[in-house]
Amino acid sequence: MWFSHCTKVISIMPIRLFFLLSLLLFAFHSAVAAPSYQAGFQYRHMPDGTEIGIWYPTTSTPVHQHLGIYEQDVAPEAPSLGRHLPLVVISHGNGGGFSGHLDTATALAQAGFVVASLTHPGDNWRDNSHAIHVEERPKALSRLITYMLTVWPAHTIIDPSRIGAFGFSSGGFTVLATASGQPDFSRVTEHCRQYPDYYDCQLIKRHPGPLPNWTDSRDPRIKAIVVAAPALGYTFGRDGLRDVTLPVQLWRADNDHILPAPLYADAVSADLPHKPEFHEVRNAGHFDFLAPCTASISICQSAPDFDRVAFHRIFNADIVTFFMRMLH
């Protein structure tokens, strides 16, 4: 079992009933997650220069493609299929890029979603100059939604009433903010006094300056969110998350040494007004939410007892299932 919340249910359920339910759930899960299409792919720039990747359903034959440190099987520039399709936008973590969750994007496209992921200006692997200006991130994500609904040549295939967002780490903070979360950055000073070696505090130390001047960043077009290992989770509190009433799927890596429990994902889970669909991933580290990669750098390395490829089959299928349910 990947997720500890399953253990108690199994222990009290009669074995025969559990076996029958397992078969039914497996059949349902397989039917929902099984690819219906191939994934088309486009690499674009928005009018302001922001780099984006777009995945969408197609029947064209995919090819194997290298995209930086990642690989994917997609049909580049293939014609799109479908009508009234849901859109999912993706926000990466600090120092990342649009390609960091390309396997999740591909799985969603194969299930009939349009997916768009941006490289956040000033907070990416090339340019980290605005890394602490997290107030810029939700606005960039909203601009991506607007681009996909109005400028992207195939925008008429998207249903503007069916929009979801996925975010990892700083991207998790980003989608919580676009979903009406209101952080309180006055909490950061005390947090960093207590935990000066934590990643967020070290990042602030490397980029000295005033804390973000927060303005309302909610985007009512977003109807459901998936959040993995959210940065700055402790800055929200109950008051800051009281308006986040849309469906939330929340993920925590149990061996996250970048954003360790309980101040990030756990704090968000405790403070949301409605209980999220919460997944605790045993033996996973922070970067295991990124797509599998083989480069000899830290974000591609997993613990010896953790199979990132196997985990992502479950992770992606659960994200597809969640968005199919919530963006119906």
XYZ file of C-alpha atoms in Angstrom:
328
model
C 0.000 0.000 0.000
C 1.352 3.430 -0.948
C -0.880 5.455 1.324
C -1.094 5.067 5.068
C -4.725 6.202 5.244
C -5.730 2.860 3.668
C -4.398 0.717 6.531
C -7.209 1.100 9.072
C -9.926 0.414 6.500
C -8.271 -2.830 5.430
C -7.772 -4.045 8.986
C -11.484 -3.911 9.871
C -12.960 -5.087 6.570
C -13.910 -8.778 6.113
C -11.367 -10.387 3.772
C -13.917 -11.659 1.201
C -15.653 -8.278 0.996
C -12.306 -6.478 0.780
C -11.220 -8.784 -2.067
C -14.446 -8.141 -4.000
C -14.250 -4.389 -3.481
C -10.586 -4.396 -4.525
C -11.481 -6.068 -7.820
C -14.270 -3.568 -8.448
C -12.083 -0.591 -7.570
C -9.264 -1.897 -9.749
C -11.650 -2.298 -12.673
C -13.060 1.190 -12.175
C -9.609 2.740 -11.708
C -8.317 1.023 -14.837
C -11.318 2.095 -16.890
C -11.001 5.726 -15.762
C -7.224 5.952 -16.110
C -6.798 3.972 -19.336
C -5.615 6.241 -22.157
C -8.322 7.047 -24.707
C -6.088 9.176 -26.941
C -2.479 9.897 -27.724
C -0.948 13.127 -26.435
C -0.239 15.945 -28.831
C 2.364 18.503 -27.792
C 3.201 22.105 -28.634
C 6.001 24.347 -27.383
C 5.009 28.008 -27.410
C 5.640 31.457 -25.956
C 2.867 33.708 -24.681
C 2.825 37.315 -25.945
C 4.794 38.452 -22.856
C 7.536 35.912 -23.670
C 6.568 33.298 -21.060
C 7.594 29.795 -22.149
C 4.809 27.196 -22.114
C 4.149 23.578 -23.047
C 0.718 22.419 -24.197
C -0.538 18.829 -24.243
C -3.884 17.808 -25.749
C -5.757 14.773 -27.120
C -4.934 13.517 -30.614
C -4.928 10.272 -32.576
C -1.603 10.972 -34.276
C 1.300 8.578 -33.737
C 3.598 9.653 -30.897
C 7.385 9.835 -31.106
C 9.944 9.620 -28.310
C 11.211 13.074 -27.431
C 13.855 14.435 -25.097
C 12.877 17.645 -23.309
C 15.815 18.783 -21.225
C 16.382 16.203 -18.490
C 12.999 14.601 -19.173
C 11.587 12.339 -21.906
C 8.084 11.928 -23.286
C 6.124 10.091 -25.970
C 4.020 12.693 -27.763
C 2.892 13.754 -31.231
C 4.462 17.206 -31.784
C 2.207 19.728 -33.536
C -0.462 17.072 -34.149
C -4.056 18.166 -34.803
C -6.203 18.378 -31.667
C -9.374 16.388 -31.051
C -12.506 16.910 -29.037
C -15.013 19.537 -27.968
C -15.846 21.104 -24.587
C -12.658 19.646 -23.076
C -11.500 20.458 -19.538
C -8.295 22.466 -19.088
C -5.652 21.853 -16.419
C -2.859 24.385 -15.868
C 0.406 23.429 -14.143
C 2.648 25.532 -11.881
C 6.149 24.188 -11.164
C 8.307 24.608 -8.079
C 11.123 27.026 -7.329
C 13.845 26.868 -9.972
C 11.867 24.496 -12.193
C 10.361 24.744 -15.645
C 7.293 23.884 -17.683
C 8.544 20.339 -18.389
C 8.874 19.133 -14.781
C 5.498 17.358 -14.748
C 5.319 16.295 -18.378
C 4.300 12.722 -17.546
C 1.315 13.992 -15.546
C 0.427 16.314 -18.423
C 0.660 13.437 -20.905
C -1.572 11.204 -18.762
C -4.191 13.959 -18.581
C -4.051 14.588 -22.343
C -4.482 10.863 -23.006
C -7.594 10.986 -20.819
C -9.118 13.865 -22.791
C -7.785 17.003 -21.084
C -6.011 20.010 -22.500
C -2.995 20.787 -20.310
C -0.842 23.922 -20.251
C 2.282 24.392 -18.147
C 4.353 27.561 -17.893
C 7.922 28.385 -16.941
C 7.444 31.038 -14.248
C 9.217 34.295 -15.179
C 12.038 35.045 -12.739
C 11.643 31.752 -10.859
C 12.997 29.014 -13.074
C 16.120 26.983 -13.775
C 17.602 29.735 -15.953
C 16.617 32.800 -13.926
C 15.974 32.731 -10.178
C 16.088 36.501 -9.664
C 12.443 36.766 -8.537
C 12.342 33.566 -6.495
C 10.969 35.262 -3.366
C 8.435 37.334 -5.286
C 5.761 34.688 -4.959
C 3.066 37.319 -5.418
C 3.928 37.260 -9.146
C 3.242 33.557 -9.563
C -0.590 33.413 -9.320
C -0.885 36.306 -11.765
C 1.299 34.441 -14.258
C -0.875 31.341 -13.890
C -4.014 33.393 -14.526
C -2.427 34.880 -17.641
C -1.802 31.341 -18.865
C -5.507 30.495 -18.445
C -6.478 33.620 -20.365
C -4.036 32.737 -23.143
C -5.417 29.209 -23.440
C -9.032 30.441 -23.551
C -8.540 33.316 -25.987
C -5.253 33.205 -27.919
C -4.290 29.570 -28.368
C -5.383 28.702 -31.939
C -7.376 25.641 -30.794
C -8.988 27.427 -27.829
C -12.521 26.635 -29.003
C -12.085 22.986 -27.938
C -11.800 24.079 -24.277
C -14.797 24.356 -21.970
C -14.104 27.522 -19.896
C -16.326 26.235 -17.097
C -14.086 23.160 -16.545
C -10.675 24.411 -15.400
C -8.385 22.808 -12.849
C -4.866 23.561 -11.619
C -1.958 21.403 -10.446
C 0.943 22.803 -8.454
C 4.101 21.398 -6.872
C 6.083 23.046 -4.066
C 6.059 26.803 -4.862
C 3.518 25.830 -7.502
C 1.385 24.306 -4.745
C 1.410 27.656 -2.972
C 0.545 29.264 -6.320
C -2.582 27.221 -6.978
C -3.775 27.645 -3.388
C -3.483 31.405 -3.878
C -5.368 31.324 -7.184
C -8.033 29.230 -5.415
C -8.672 32.110 -2.945
C -5.909 31.405 -0.433
C -4.625 34.514 1.381
C -1.134 34.087 2.889
C 0.051 36.109 5.866
C 3.758 36.792 5.342
C 4.152 38.214 8.832
C 4.416 34.554 9.866
C 7.651 34.117 7.905
C 9.895 36.057 10.309
C 9.064 33.874 13.316
C 9.164 30.731 11.167
C 12.691 31.515 9.972
C 13.801 32.446 13.482
C 12.842 28.940 14.590
C 13.927 27.084 11.453
C 16.753 29.077 9.814
C 18.048 26.034 7.923
C 14.754 25.245 6.178
C 14.760 25.661 2.418
C 12.381 28.629 2.325
C 14.435 30.500 4.932
C 17.684 29.807 3.088
C 16.061 31.050 -0.128
C 15.015 34.285 1.563
C 18.541 34.668 2.967
C 19.999 34.338 -0.544
C 17.545 36.924 -1.903
C 17.414 39.686 0.727
C 14.682 42.254 0.442
C 11.182 43.062 1.682
C 8.637 40.287 1.997
C 6.012 40.136 -0.782
C 3.379 42.832 -0.896
C 0.373 40.554 -1.254
C -2.702 41.439 -3.260
C -5.774 39.320 -3.908
C -4.824 36.686 -6.509
C -7.949 34.538 -6.679
C -9.057 33.269 -10.072
C -12.690 32.114 -9.979
C -12.251 30.246 -13.259
C -10.428 27.464 -11.378
C -12.853 24.817 -10.093
C -10.558 22.144 -8.552
C -6.890 21.902 -7.573
C -4.224 19.278 -6.967
C -1.467 20.385 -4.597
C 1.777 18.453 -4.031
C 4.192 19.391 -1.215
C 3.046 23.036 -1.003
C 5.655 25.632 -0.082
C 4.773 28.260 2.552
C 1.827 26.184 3.763
C 2.147 27.643 7.257
C 1.584 31.214 5.979
C -2.116 30.676 5.304
C -3.699 29.538 8.552
C -7.434 28.956 8.938
C -8.332 32.534 8.094
C -6.186 32.500 4.970
C -7.756 29.299 3.649
C -11.354 29.874 4.714
C -12.404 30.823 1.172
C -10.739 27.804 -0.460
C -13.952 25.837 -0.759
C -13.344 24.078 -4.074
C -12.255 20.402 -4.190
C -8.608 19.836 -3.192
C -6.406 16.782 -3.671
C -3.332 17.173 -1.452
C -0.075 15.163 -1.507
C 2.711 14.874 1.048
C 6.016 13.019 0.733
C 6.739 11.340 4.054
C 10.524 11.794 3.691
C 10.383 15.386 2.455
C 13.573 17.029 3.739
C 13.005 20.206 1.714
C 9.594 21.078 3.183
C 9.335 18.761 6.191
C 6.166 17.964 8.109
C 4.151 19.390 9.739
C 4.441 23.001 8.535
C 3.610 22.657 4.859
C 1.200 20.032 3.443
C -0.017 19.074 6.934
C -0.693 22.701 7.859
C -2.739 23.168 4.688
C -4.681 19.963 5.323
C -5.503 21.033 8.883
C -6.532 24.570 7.942
C -8.691 23.971 4.866
C -12.404 24.479 5.627
C -13.287 21.178 3.926
C -11.263 18.013 4.326
C -9.094 17.464 1.238
C -8.380 14.156 -0.457
C -5.065 13.706 1.371
C -2.330 11.306 0.232
C 0.760 10.505 2.290
C 3.425 8.857 0.134
C 5.661 6.545 2.118
C 9.427 6.710 1.536
C 9.032 9.525 -1.004
C 11.227 12.606 -1.006
C 10.292 16.110 -2.091
C 11.452 15.755 -5.685
C 9.696 12.428 -6.240
C 6.664 14.433 -7.388
C 8.689 15.513 -10.426
C 8.598 13.329 -13.530
C 11.106 10.449 -13.531
C 14.474 11.509 -14.965
C 17.926 9.956 -15.167
C 20.322 12.919 -14.969
C 22.929 12.817 -12.208
C 21.409 15.757 -10.327
C 19.552 15.829 -7.033
C 16.046 16.331 -8.421
C 16.334 13.068 -10.377
C 17.560 11.015 -7.425
C 15.177 8.925 -5.309
C 15.883 6.877 -2.200
C 17.032 3.289 -2.889
C 13.757 1.905 -1.493
C 11.521 4.171 -3.592
C 10.504 3.469 -7.189
C 9.589 6.814 -8.729
C 8.431 5.278 -12.014
C 6.025 2.913 -10.243
C 4.790 5.696 -7.960
C 4.054 7.997 -10.898
C 1.795 5.410 -12.480
C -0.375 5.649 -9.342
C 0.131 9.389 -8.862
C -0.874 10.272 -12.424
C -3.846 7.909 -12.454
C -5.156 9.383 -9.187
C -4.790 12.930 -10.512
C -6.638 11.984 -13.711
C -9.410 10.341 -11.679
C -9.729 13.365 -9.381
C -10.013 15.874 -12.207
C -12.404 13.655 -14.155
C -14.670 13.554 -11.100
C -14.414 17.225 -10.196
C -14.465 18.773 -13.675
C -17.301 16.652 -15.058
